[in-house]
Amino acid sequence: RENFVGHQVLRIQPTNEEQISVLRSLAEKHDLGLDFWTEPVSVTKPVDVRIPFKVLQPIKIFLLENDIQYSIMIQDLQDLLDEEERVMKTRSAQ
Amino acid sequence: PRNTDGYDYANYHTLNEINSFIDMLVAENPNLVSKIVIGQSYEGRPLNVLKFSTGANRPGIWIDTGIHSREWVTQASGTWFAKKIVTDYGRDPALTAILNKMDIFLEIVTNPDGYAYTHTSNRMWRKTRKPNSGYSCVGVDPNRNWDAGFGGAGASGYPCSETYRGPYANSESEVKSIVDFVKSHGNLKAFVSIHSYSQMLLYPYGYTSTPCKDQSELHALAKKAITDLASLYGTQYTYGSIINTIYQASGGTIDWTYNQGIKYSYTFELRDTGRYGFALPANQIIPTAQETWLALMAIMQHTYNNPY
């Protein structure tokens, strides 16, 4: 099974077209394994992106260097998925 | 569960459990519900469609849920809709009137291979499961694979991308089977494709910024639908054309259906606004389905009241 331990989902809030362009270029770097849940479109729409643990640090540094604001939407995706599975098993038993 | 009353609508379910639900619903309601298999997925799973019908040769309304496999609240809502239809027929005058004149088709799991894969191997899987020749990356984004601006901006030509459009339009059997069904039916009047998340109700187009010819009517109906939706729990939706509201996307489902002449073509993005993404807690399923049903009824009633 694919493991998402340490993967975070960041909510990124671009504030201008230049930042959107930077995020689009990031989205095109497929080797990073980023999974855009919502894509960079406009300053009115936050960008949600799942970031694998192995590239978490460099991506955060990259965002800071480009003065792009973000918050952590999901701290550890695997924790959330484990909780989802636990709830399903509990309900199944019921 | 031994019947659909015993089915746990407030929980997420595997593909086998959903398929069992479908068979139970058909067995319990033989005069209203039947199952149509419109094709097979790449891995050979049946593409099951529920048909709710009270007569022959009726115009139809199509609803599909969860073409992107990881959007579990969508398939769960689809299951709830199916039960809601059989429960409300004969009780709710509006739905009864619709079903006395039109058929409703509901494909609960539009991408069964992907859905099964989210339960067994990768919870965050989005695409189909067909291998891509020459690449280790598997799958095509089935919402970029339709023959509407196929290959244009807003879709990727790279097989490892989450929005890979596929080698050619309708390359995915999950898409081609719906295309064949829509063409052979020939009398669908509304087509609603349901996704999650982002809380949006969208109409064509996604591949072009040219407004569709029915934009003003579709816009007004979208407003009515999301107002009805919000009346239950206050959930706020945005609405508009795909390209203006979310992003440019080529090869999308409802752009194709609209170009086929199905005027009332909409696509939903259900809850939430991003706190959980695709791991929305199961206690959100029923509220999501309930509020979405109000919007669906608005679209279906408008379709019923405005024949074309």
mmCIF file of C-alpha atoms in Angstrom:
data_model
loop_
_atom_site.group_PDB
_atom_site.id
_atom_site.type_symbol
_atom_site.label_atom_id
_atom_site.label_comp_id
_atom_site.label_asym_id
_atom_site.label_seq_id
_atom_site.Cartn_x
_atom_site.Cartn_y
_atom_site.Cartn_z
ATOM 1 C CA ARG A 1 0.000 0.000 0.000
ATOM 2 C CA GLU A 2 1.167 3.482 -0.758
ATOM 3 C CA ASN A 3 2.262 5.207 2.411
ATOM 4 C CA PHE A 4 1.626 8.884 3.047
ATOM 5 C CA VAL A 5 3.539 9.232 6.302
ATOM 6 C CA GLY A 6 4.887 12.770 6.585
ATOM 7 C CA HIS A 7 3.039 14.029 3.515
ATOM 8 C CA GLN A 8 1.540 17.416 4.189
ATOM 9 C CA VAL A 9 -1.154 19.290 2.354
ATOM 10 C CA LEU A 10 -0.325 22.968 2.165
ATOM 11 C CA ARG A 11 -2.834 25.681 1.455
ATOM 12 C CA ILE A 12 -0.971 28.295 -0.525
ATOM 13 C CA GLN A 13 -2.372 31.757 -1.011
ATOM 14 C CA PRO A 14 -0.854 33.548 -4.004
ATOM 15 C CA THR A 15 -1.217 37.313 -3.893
ATOM 16 C CA ASN A 16 -0.322 38.301 -7.448
ATOM 17 C CA GLU A 17 -0.024 36.945 -10.984
ATOM 18 C CA GLU A 18 3.704 36.500 -10.651
ATOM 19 C CA GLN A 19 3.233 34.113 -7.740
ATOM 20 C CA ILE A 20 0.620 32.199 -9.682
ATOM 21 C CA SER A 21 3.108 31.849 -12.489
ATOM 22 C CA VAL A 22 5.750 30.567 -10.044
ATOM 23 C CA LEU A 23 3.281 28.001 -8.692
ATOM 24 C CA ARG A 24 2.369 26.900 -12.204
ATOM 25 C CA SER A 25 6.010 26.285 -12.974
ATOM 26 C CA LEU A 26 6.229 24.253 -9.772
ATOM 27 C CA ALA A 27 3.235 22.193 -10.899
ATOM 28 C CA GLU A 28 5.059 21.309 -14.094
ATOM 29 C CA LYS A 29 8.004 19.801 -12.244
ATOM 30 C CA HIS A 30 6.562 16.301 -12.242
ATOM 31 C CA ASP A 31 9.613 14.676 -10.677
ATOM 32 C CA LEU A 32 8.789 16.382 -7.362
ATOM 33 C CA GLY A 33 5.684 14.233 -7.014
ATOM 34 C CA LEU A 34 3.466 17.141 -6.020
ATOM 35 C CA ASP A 35 -0.259 16.448 -6.154
ATOM 36 C CA PHE A 36 -2.228 19.618 -6.751
ATOM 37 C CA TRP A 37 -5.688 19.228 -5.194
ATOM 38 C CA THR A 38 -6.606 22.679 -6.421
ATOM 39 C CA GLU A 39 -4.556 24.333 -9.106
ATOM 40 C CA PRO A 40 -3.031 27.806 -9.312
ATOM 41 C CA VAL A 41 -5.625 29.890 -11.131
ATOM 42 C CA SER A 42 -6.165 33.267 -9.551
ATOM 43 C CA VAL A 43 -5.429 35.237 -6.412
ATOM 44 C CA THR A 44 -8.979 34.595 -5.242
ATOM 45 C CA LYS A 45 -8.486 30.829 -5.072
ATOM 46 C CA PRO A 46 -6.119 29.154 -2.647
ATOM 47 C CA VAL A 47 -3.923 26.378 -3.989
ATOM 48 C CA ASP A 48 -4.011 23.078 -2.084
ATOM 49 C CA VAL A 49 -1.128 20.746 -2.773
ATOM 50 C CA ARG A 50 -0.032 17.440 -1.281
ATOM 51 C CA ILE A 51 3.698 17.406 -0.778
ATOM 52 C CA PRO A 52 5.636 14.174 -0.207
ATOM 53 C CA PHE A 53 7.819 14.179 2.895
ATOM 54 C CA LYS A 54 11.059 13.921 0.929
ATOM 55 C CA VAL A 55 10.526 17.293 -0.761
ATOM 56 C CA LEU A 56 8.639 19.048 2.031
ATOM 57 C CA GLN A 57 11.553 21.092 3.307
ATOM 58 C CA PRO A 58 12.833 22.342 -0.049
ATOM 59 C CA ILE A 59 9.312 23.234 -1.176
ATOM 60 C CA LYS A 60 8.681 25.268 1.964
ATOM 61 C CA ILE A 61 11.998 27.057 1.489
ATOM 62 C CA PHE A 62 11.110 27.684 -2.144
ATOM 63 C CA LEU A 63 7.783 29.233 -1.128
ATOM 64 C CA LEU A 64 9.442 31.427 1.499
ATOM 65 C CA GLU A 65 12.109 32.574 -0.958
ATOM 66 C CA ASN A 66 9.375 33.625 -3.345
ATOM 67 C CA ASP A 67 7.451 35.354 -0.566
ATOM 68 C CA ILE A 68 4.469 33.066 -1.101
ATOM 69 C CA GLN A 69 2.212 32.616 1.921
ATOM 70 C CA TYR A 70 1.074 29.180 2.968
ATOM 71 C CA SER A 71 -0.500 27.358 5.872
ATOM 72 C CA ILE A 72 -0.515 23.661 6.719
ATOM 73 C CA MET A 73 -3.936 22.286 5.871
ATOM 74 C CA ILE A 74 -3.173 18.653 6.751
ATOM 75 C CA GLN A 75 -0.250 18.066 9.090
ATOM 76 C CA ASP A 76 0.270 14.387 8.296
ATOM 77 C CA LEU A 77 -1.916 12.838 5.645
ATOM 78 C CA GLN A 78 -1.318 9.287 6.844
ATOM 79 C CA ASP A 79 -2.696 10.192 10.282
ATOM 80 C CA LEU A 80 -5.896 11.350 8.626
ATOM 81 C CA LEU A 81 -6.117 8.208 6.481
ATOM 82 C CA ASP A 82 -5.471 5.989 9.501
ATOM 83 C CA GLU A 83 -8.276 7.774 11.314
ATOM 84 C CA GLU A 84 -10.543 7.279 8.299
ATOM 85 C CA GLU A 85 -9.776 3.561 8.290
ATOM 86 C CA ARG A 86 -10.308 3.297 12.050
ATOM 87 C CA VAL A 87 -13.724 4.944 11.775
ATOM 88 C CA MET A 88 -14.722 2.627 8.919
ATOM 89 C CA LYS A 89 -13.684 -0.453 10.882
ATOM 90 C CA THR A 90 -15.545 0.727 13.970
ATOM 91 C CA ARG A 91 -18.716 1.371 12.003
ATOM 92 C CA SER A 92 -18.352 -1.913 10.200
ATOM 93 C CA ALA A 93 -18.226 -3.715 13.549
ATOM 94 C CA GLN A 94 -21.327 -1.848 14.692
ATOM 95 C CA PRO B 1 -26.921 -5.457 5.415
ATOM 96 C CA ARG B 2 -29.750 -7.650 4.175
ATOM 97 C CA ASN B 3 -31.597 -4.782 2.564
ATOM 98 C CA THR B 4 -31.053 -1.152 1.630
ATOM 99 C CA ASP B 5 -32.708 0.036 4.851
ATOM 100 C CA GLY B 6 -29.883 -1.631 6.739
ATOM 101 C CA TYR B 7 -27.165 -0.065 4.602
ATOM 102 C CA ASP B 8 -24.959 2.368 6.496
ATOM 103 C CA TYR B 9 -25.258 5.553 4.449
ATOM 104 C CA ALA B 10 -23.099 7.418 6.966
ATOM 105 C CA ASN B 11 -20.015 5.377 6.205
ATOM 106 C CA TYR B 12 -17.677 4.920 3.284
ATOM 107 C CA HIS B 13 -17.934 1.591 1.471
ATOM 108 C CA THR B 14 -15.895 -0.608 -0.804
ATOM 109 C CA LEU B 15 -16.814 -1.186 -4.437
ATOM 110 C CA ASN B 16 -18.238 -4.633 -3.646
ATOM 111 C CA GLU B 17 -20.443 -3.171 -0.938
ATOM 112 C CA ILE B 18 -21.746 -0.490 -3.299
ATOM 113 C CA ASN B 19 -22.405 -3.079 -6.004
ATOM 114 C CA SER B 20 -24.306 -5.194 -3.482
ATOM 115 C CA PHE B 21 -26.321 -2.125 -2.557
ATOM 116 C CA ILE B 22 -27.178 -1.606 -6.234
ATOM 117 C CA ASP B 23 -28.389 -5.190 -6.592
ATOM 118 C CA MET B 24 -30.453 -4.952 -3.400
ATOM 119 C CA LEU B 25 -32.064 -1.699 -4.531
ATOM 120 C CA VAL B 26 -33.039 -3.266 -7.846
ATOM 121 C CA ALA B 27 -34.416 -6.396 -6.160
ATOM 122 C CA GLU B 28 -36.468 -4.322 -3.715
ATOM 123 C CA ASN B 29 -37.918 -2.016 -6.368
ATOM 124 C CA PRO B 30 -38.363 -4.078 -9.524
ATOM 125 C CA ASN B 31 -41.043 -1.809 -10.961
ATOM 126 C CA LEU B 32 -38.977 1.323 -10.586
ATOM 127 C CA VAL B 33 -35.304 0.442 -10.671
ATOM 128 C CA SER B 34 -33.190 -1.628 -13.020
ATOM 129 C CA LYS B 35 -29.488 -2.039 -13.537
ATOM 130 C CA ILE B 36 -27.840 -1.411 -16.861
ATOM 131 C CA VAL B 37 -24.258 -2.410 -17.549
ATOM 132 C CA ILE B 38 -22.995 0.120 -20.064
ATOM 133 C CA GLY B 39 -19.535 -1.379 -20.443
ATOM 134 C CA GLN B 40 -16.463 -2.605 -18.653
ATOM 135 C CA SER B 41 -13.618 -0.782 -16.999
ATOM 136 C CA TYR B 42 -10.047 -1.427 -18.112
ATOM 137 C CA GLU B 43 -9.661 -4.094 -15.410
ATOM 138 C CA GLY B 44 -12.924 -5.729 -16.430
ATOM 139 C CA ARG B 45 -15.270 -4.414 -13.791
ATOM 140 C CA PRO B 46 -18.868 -3.730 -14.854
ATOM 141 C CA LEU B 47 -19.880 -0.112 -15.347
ATOM 142 C CA ASN B 48 -23.191 -0.227 -13.523
ATOM 143 C CA VAL B 49 -25.889 2.366 -14.075
ATOM 144 C CA LEU B 50 -29.128 2.492 -12.113
ATOM 145 C CA LYS B 51 -32.159 3.314 -14.219
ATOM 146 C CA PHE B 52 -35.172 4.757 -12.434
ATOM 147 C CA SER B 53 -38.111 4.532 -14.792
ATOM 148 C CA THR B 54 -41.885 4.296 -14.756
ATOM 149 C CA GLY B 55 -42.471 3.925 -18.475
ATOM 150 C CA ALA B 56 -40.965 3.358 -21.884
ATOM 151 C CA ASN B 57 -39.328 5.803 -24.277
ATOM 152 C CA ARG B 58 -38.924 8.665 -21.856
ATOM 153 C CA PRO B 59 -36.469 11.549 -21.979
ATOM 154 C CA GLY B 60 -33.709 11.095 -19.441
ATOM 155 C CA ILE B 61 -31.641 12.799 -16.794
ATOM 156 C CA TRP B 62 -28.110 11.509 -16.215
ATOM 157 C CA ILE B 63 -26.226 11.789 -12.916
ATOM 158 C CA ASP B 64 -22.758 10.364 -12.320
ATOM 159 C CA THR B 65 -20.726 10.466 -9.150
ATOM 160 C CA GLY B 66 -17.037 10.116 -8.541
ATOM 161 C CA ILE B 67 -15.231 9.910 -11.863
ATOM 162 C CA HIS B 68 -12.155 10.835 -9.828
ATOM 163 C CA SER B 69 -11.800 7.849 -7.586
ATOM 164 C CA ARG B 70 -10.452 9.483 -4.437
ATOM 165 C CA GLU B 71 -13.494 11.737 -4.060
ATOM 166 C CA TRP B 72 -15.219 9.288 -1.744
ATOM 167 C CA VAL B 73 -17.918 11.634 -0.493
ATOM 168 C CA THR B 74 -19.177 11.767 -4.073
ATOM 169 C CA GLN B 75 -19.793 8.029 -4.481
ATOM 170 C CA ALA B 76 -21.246 7.922 -0.967
ATOM 171 C CA SER B 77 -23.630 10.742 -1.878
ATOM 172 C CA GLY B 78 -24.603 8.887 -5.054
ATOM 173 C CA THR B 79 -25.615 5.888 -2.987
ATOM 174 C CA TRP B 80 -27.736 8.114 -0.765
ATOM 175 C CA PHE B 81 -29.365 9.701 -3.850
ATOM 176 C CA ALA B 82 -30.348 6.267 -5.136
ATOM 177 C CA LYS B 83 -32.123 5.417 -1.900
ATOM 178 C CA LYS B 84 -33.663 8.889 -1.776
ATOM 179 C CA ILE B 85 -35.207 8.444 -5.219
ATOM 180 C CA VAL B 86 -36.968 5.193 -4.339
ATOM 181 C CA THR B 87 -38.055 6.573 -0.967
ATOM 182 C CA ASP B 88 -39.455 9.810 -2.354
ATOM 183 C CA TYR B 89 -41.146 8.417 -5.446
ATOM 184 C CA GLY B 90 -44.856 8.457 -4.715
ATOM 185 C CA ARG B 91 -44.346 10.726 -1.705
ATOM 186 C CA ASP B 92 -42.619 13.836 -2.964
ATOM 187 C CA PRO B 93 -44.873 15.392 -5.620
ATOM 188 C CA ALA B 94 -42.031 17.077 -7.485
ATOM 189 C CA LEU B 95 -39.901 13.951 -7.847
ATOM 190 C CA THR B 96 -42.966 11.847 -8.609
ATOM 191 C CA ALA B 97 -43.950 14.197 -11.407
ATOM 192 C CA ILE B 98 -40.446 14.042 -12.849
ATOM 193 C CA LEU B 99 -40.315 10.254 -12.743
ATOM 194 C CA ASN B 100 -43.766 9.976 -14.256
ATOM 195 C CA LYS B 101 -42.434 11.714 -17.332
ATOM 196 C CA MET B 102 -38.676 11.170 -17.369
ATOM 197 C CA ASP B 103 -36.117 8.508 -16.515
ATOM 198 C CA ILE B 104 -33.193 9.096 -14.181
ATOM 199 C CA PHE B 105 -29.886 7.331 -14.801
ATOM 200 C CA LEU B 106 -27.377 7.206 -11.959
ATOM 201 C CA GLU B 107 -23.836 5.870 -12.265
ATOM 202 C CA ILE B 108 -22.620 5.708 -8.672
ATOM 203 C CA VAL B 109 -19.066 4.572 -9.343
ATOM 204 C CA THR B 110 -17.924 6.021 -12.638
ATOM 205 C CA ASN B 111 -14.331 4.857 -12.250
ATOM 206 C CA PRO B 112 -14.523 1.482 -10.481
ATOM 207 C CA ASP B 113 -10.884 0.476 -11.047
ATOM 208 C CA GLY B 114 -9.667 3.696 -9.497
ATOM 209 C CA TYR B 115 -12.178 3.440 -6.683
ATOM 210 C CA ALA B 116 -11.111 -0.115 -5.833
ATOM 211 C CA TYR B 117 -7.496 1.025 -5.964
ATOM 212 C CA THR B 118 -8.186 3.776 -3.410
ATOM 213 C CA HIS B 119 -9.409 1.072 -1.033
ATOM 214 C CA THR B 120 -6.526 -1.330 -1.542
ATOM 215 C CA SER B 121 -3.379 0.491 -2.586
ATOM 216 C CA ASN B 122 -3.447 4.256 -2.781
ATOM 217 C CA ARG B 123 -6.149 6.285 -1.051
ATOM 218 C CA MET B 124 -5.211 9.392 -3.053
ATOM 219 C CA TRP B 125 -5.548 7.816 -6.526
ATOM 220 C CA ARG B 126 -7.459 9.979 -8.995
ATOM 221 C CA LYS B 127 -7.181 8.495 -12.493
ATOM 222 C CA THR B 128 -8.141 5.321 -14.324
ATOM 223 C CA ARG B 129 -5.864 2.281 -14.044
ATOM 224 C CA LYS B 130 -4.937 1.700 -17.673
ATOM 225 C CA PRO B 131 -1.166 1.450 -18.236
ATOM 226 C CA ASN B 132 0.508 4.021 -20.461
ATOM 227 C CA SER B 133 2.759 2.545 -23.088
ATOM 228 C CA GLY B 134 6.392 3.455 -22.510
ATOM 229 C CA TYR B 135 5.821 4.891 -19.035
ATOM 230 C CA SER B 136 5.740 3.433 -15.571
ATOM 231 C CA CYS B 137 2.961 5.860 -14.652
ATOM 232 C CA VAL B 138 -0.526 4.430 -14.867
ATOM 233 C CA GLY B 139 -3.870 5.977 -15.688
ATOM 234 C CA VAL B 140 -5.640 8.800 -17.434
ATOM 235 C CA ASP B 141 -7.654 11.629 -15.931
ATOM 236 C CA PRO B 142 -11.107 10.678 -17.210
ATOM 237 C CA ASN B 143 -12.294 14.259 -16.903
ATOM 238 C CA ARG B 144 -9.775 15.344 -19.547
ATOM 239 C CA ASN B 145 -10.468 12.465 -21.929
ATOM 240 C CA TRP B 146 -13.695 13.672 -23.584
ATOM 241 C CA ASP B 147 -13.897 14.881 -27.148
ATOM 242 C CA ALA B 148 -14.383 18.564 -26.352
ATOM 243 C CA GLY B 149 -11.326 20.696 -26.940
ATOM 244 C CA PHE B 150 -9.344 17.507 -26.352
ATOM 245 C CA GLY B 151 -5.623 18.145 -26.159
ATOM 246 C CA GLY B 152 -6.007 21.860 -25.533
ATOM 247 C CA ALA B 153 -4.877 23.920 -22.585
ATOM 248 C CA GLY B 154 -5.827 22.802 -19.126
ATOM 249 C CA ALA B 155 -4.860 19.165 -19.540
ATOM 250 C CA SER B 156 -1.504 17.447 -19.569
ATOM 251 C CA GLY B 157 0.061 15.364 -22.296
ATOM 252 C CA TYR B 158 2.437 13.789 -19.773
ATOM 253 C CA PRO B 159 1.291 10.368 -18.504
ATOM 254 C CA CYS B 160 2.641 10.927 -15.004
ATOM 255 C CA SER B 161 0.552 14.042 -14.515
ATOM 256 C CA GLU B 162 -2.626 13.873 -12.431
ATOM 257 C CA THR B 163 -4.413 15.605 -15.312
ATOM 258 C CA TYR B 164 -3.067 13.398 -18.126
ATOM 259 C CA ARG B 165 -5.607 13.561 -20.948
ATOM 260 C CA GLY B 166 -4.821 10.163 -22.460
ATOM 261 C CA PRO B 167 -3.494 9.297 -25.916
ATOM 262 C CA TYR B 168 -6.717 10.236 -27.715
ATOM 263 C CA ALA B 169 -10.281 11.273 -26.886
ATOM 264 C CA ASN B 170 -12.416 8.471 -25.436
ATOM 265 C CA SER B 171 -9.355 6.265 -24.982
ATOM 266 C CA GLU B 172 -10.700 5.228 -21.574
ATOM 267 C CA SER B 173 -13.489 2.666 -21.606
ATOM 268 C CA GLU B 174 -15.017 4.391 -18.575
ATOM 269 C CA VAL B 175 -15.494 7.481 -20.750
ATOM 270 C CA LYS B 176 -16.261 5.754 -24.050
ATOM 271 C CA SER B 177 -19.015 3.683 -22.429
ATOM 272 C CA ILE B 178 -20.837 6.835 -21.307
ATOM 273 C CA VAL B 179 -20.294 8.431 -24.715
ATOM 274 C CA ASP B 180 -21.832 5.393 -26.412
ATOM 275 C CA PHE B 181 -24.717 5.359 -23.964
ATOM 276 C CA VAL B 182 -25.470 9.057 -24.403
ATOM 277 C CA LYS B 183 -25.392 8.735 -28.185
ATOM 278 C CA SER B 184 -27.514 5.597 -28.294
ATOM 279 C CA HIS B 185 -30.068 7.003 -25.857
ATOM 280 C CA GLY B 186 -30.337 10.192 -27.872
ATOM 281 C CA ASN B 187 -32.829 11.905 -25.584
ATOM 282 C CA LEU B 188 -31.010 12.974 -22.437
ATOM 283 C CA LYS B 189 -32.140 16.416 -21.333
ATOM 284 C CA ALA B 190 -29.876 16.977 -18.344
ATOM 285 C CA PHE B 191 -26.443 15.659 -17.468
ATOM 286 C CA VAL B 192 -24.960 16.237 -14.027
ATOM 287 C CA SER B 193 -21.456 15.030 -13.288
ATOM 288 C CA ILE B 194 -20.591 15.193 -9.599
ATOM 289 C CA HIS B 195 -17.121 15.644 -8.127
ATOM 290 C CA SER B 196 -15.678 16.934 -4.874
ATOM 291 C CA TYR B 197 -14.268 19.134 -3.347
ATOM 292 C CA SER B 198 -14.308 23.022 -3.554
ATOM 293 C CA GLN B 199 -18.053 23.689 -3.282
ATOM 294 C CA MET B 200 -18.873 24.812 -6.786
ATOM 295 C CA LEU B 201 -21.605 24.354 -9.359
ATOM 296 C CA LEU B 202 -20.285 24.782 -12.864
ATOM 297 C CA TYR B 203 -21.614 24.847 -16.398
ATOM 298 C CA PRO B 204 -19.858 24.834 -19.821
ATOM 299 C CA TYR B 205 -17.387 25.746 -21.019
ATOM 300 C CA GLY B 206 -14.046 24.736 -19.596
ATOM 301 C CA TYR B 207 -11.998 24.520 -22.774
ATOM 302 C CA THR B 208 -12.931 27.911 -24.166
ATOM 303 C CA SER B 209 -13.788 31.310 -22.777
ATOM 304 C CA THR B 210 -16.517 31.699 -25.390
ATOM 305 C CA PRO B 211 -19.785 31.685 -23.448
ATOM 306 C CA CYS B 212 -22.125 28.830 -24.241
ATOM 307 C CA LYS B 213 -25.318 29.934 -25.971
ATOM 308 C CA ASP B 214 -27.506 29.104 -22.966
ATOM 309 C CA GLN B 215 -25.232 30.780 -20.440
ATOM 310 C CA SER B 216 -27.801 33.172 -18.990
ATOM 311 C CA GLU B 217 -30.320 30.390 -18.343
ATOM 312 C CA LEU B 218 -27.677 28.036 -16.943
ATOM 313 C CA HIS B 219 -26.335 30.811 -14.748
ATOM 314 C CA ALA B 220 -29.759 31.633 -13.318
ATOM 315 C CA LEU B 221 -30.508 27.966 -12.689
ATOM 316 C CA ALA B 222 -27.139 27.480 -10.997
ATOM 317 C CA LYS B 223 -27.928 30.372 -8.696
ATOM 318 C CA LYS B 224 -31.292 28.842 -7.810
ATOM 319 C CA ALA B 225 -29.693 25.430 -7.221
ATOM 320 C CA ILE B 226 -26.961 26.679 -4.897
ATOM 321 C CA THR B 227 -29.458 28.859 -3.032
ATOM 322 C CA ASP B 228 -31.604 25.790 -2.403
ATOM 323 C CA LEU B 229 -28.493 23.860 -1.398
ATOM 324 C CA ALA B 230 -27.433 26.522 1.091
ATOM 325 C CA SER B 231 -30.894 26.623 2.650
ATOM 326 C CA LEU B 232 -30.215 23.404 4.571
ATOM 327 C CA TYR B 233 -26.878 23.946 6.317
ATOM 328 C CA GLY B 234 -25.671 27.263 4.961
ATOM 329 C CA THR B 235 -22.955 25.677 2.815
ATOM 330 C CA GLN B 236 -21.668 28.327 0.445
ATOM 331 C CA TYR B 237 -21.072 27.453 -3.194
ATOM 332 C CA THR B 238 -19.641 29.513 -5.987
ATOM 333 C CA TYR B 239 -20.989 29.061 -9.497
ATOM 334 C CA GLY B 240 -20.333 29.966 -13.103
ATOM 335 C CA SER B 241 -18.678 28.567 -16.192
ATOM 336 C CA ILE B 242 -15.775 26.188 -15.586
ATOM 337 C CA ILE B 243 -13.171 28.434 -17.187
ATOM 338 C CA ASN B 244 -14.261 31.528 -15.278
ATOM 339 C CA THR B 245 -14.847 29.879 -11.933
ATOM 340 C CA ILE B 246 -12.135 27.282 -11.490
ATOM 341 C CA TYR B 247 -9.689 27.000 -14.383
ATOM 342 C CA GLN B 248 -9.277 26.230 -18.016
ATOM 343 C CA ALA B 249 -9.789 22.517 -18.536
ATOM 344 C CA SER B 250 -9.984 20.822 -21.904
ATOM 345 C CA GLY B 251 -11.581 17.456 -22.615
ATOM 346 C CA GLY B 252 -14.086 17.782 -19.781
ATOM 347 C CA THR B 253 -17.298 15.805 -19.412
ATOM 348 C CA ILE B 254 -19.979 18.458 -19.538
ATOM 349 C CA ASP B 255 -18.391 20.417 -22.355
ATOM 350 C CA TRP B 256 -18.887 17.303 -24.460
ATOM 351 C CA THR B 257 -22.429 16.639 -23.260
ATOM 352 C CA TYR B 258 -23.401 20.248 -23.860
ATOM 353 C CA ASN B 259 -21.998 20.093 -27.383
ATOM 354 C CA GLN B 260 -24.089 16.968 -27.902
ATOM 355 C CA GLY B 261 -27.174 19.102 -27.326
ATOM 356 C CA ILE B 262 -27.793 18.350 -23.648
ATOM 357 C CA LYS B 263 -28.587 21.869 -22.535
ATOM 358 C CA TYR B 264 -28.718 21.313 -18.793
ATOM 359 C CA SER B 265 -25.138 20.123 -18.373
ATOM 360 C CA TYR B 266 -23.628 20.805 -14.974
ATOM 361 C CA THR B 267 -20.775 19.631 -12.843
ATOM 362 C CA PHE B 268 -20.619 19.850 -9.074
ATOM 363 C CA GLU B 269 -17.742 20.109 -6.669
ATOM 364 C CA LEU B 270 -19.160 18.980 -3.318
ATOM 365 C CA ARG B 271 -17.876 19.673 0.196
ATOM 366 C CA ASP B 272 -15.488 20.676 1.625
ATOM 367 C CA THR B 273 -13.505 23.859 1.308
ATOM 368 C CA GLY B 274 -10.271 22.119 2.093
ATOM 369 C CA ARG B 275 -9.903 21.262 5.739
ATOM 370 C CA TYR B 276 -9.830 17.563 4.938
ATOM 371 C CA GLY B 277 -9.666 17.415 1.173
ATOM 372 C CA PHE B 278 -10.450 13.946 -0.080
ATOM 373 C CA ALA B 279 -10.433 12.438 3.411
ATOM 374 C CA LEU B 280 -13.655 14.161 4.428
ATOM 375 C CA PRO B 281 -14.940 12.533 7.645
ATOM 376 C CA ALA B 282 -17.784 10.071 7.171
ATOM 377 C CA ASN B 283 -20.082 12.094 9.397
ATOM 378 C CA GLN B 284 -20.155 14.655 6.569
ATOM 379 C CA ILE B 285 -21.616 12.221 4.035
ATOM 380 C CA ILE B 286 -25.310 12.551 4.820
ATOM 381 C CA PRO B 287 -25.312 16.348 5.219
ATOM 382 C CA THR B 288 -23.409 16.614 1.939
ATOM 383 C CA ALA B 289 -25.860 14.333 0.161
ATOM 384 C CA GLN B 290 -28.899 16.037 1.666
ATOM 385 C CA GLU B 291 -27.887 19.521 0.622
ATOM 386 C CA THR B 292 -26.737 18.374 -2.812
ATOM 387 C CA TRP B 293 -30.069 16.665 -3.366
ATOM 388 C CA LEU B 294 -31.823 20.029 -3.047
ATOM 389 C CA ALA B 295 -29.659 21.426 -5.819
ATOM 390 C CA LEU B 296 -30.179 18.335 -7.949
ATOM 391 C CA MET B 297 -33.930 18.667 -7.515
ATOM 392 C CA ALA B 298 -33.723 22.293 -8.637
ATOM 393 C CA ILE B 299 -31.942 21.226 -11.824
ATOM 394 C CA MET B 300 -34.250 18.263 -12.444
ATOM 395 C CA GLN B 301 -37.398 20.311 -11.842
ATOM 396 C CA HIS B 302 -36.199 23.035 -14.179
ATOM 397 C CA THR B 303 -35.454 20.402 -16.804
ATOM 398 C CA TYR B 304 -38.931 18.944 -16.320
ATOM 399 C CA ASN B 305 -40.595 22.367 -16.518
ATOM 400 C CA ASN B 306 -38.663 23.533 -19.566
ATOM 401 C CA PRO B 307 -38.847 20.865 -22.253
ATOM 402 C CA TYR B 308 -36.807 21.480 -25.391
#
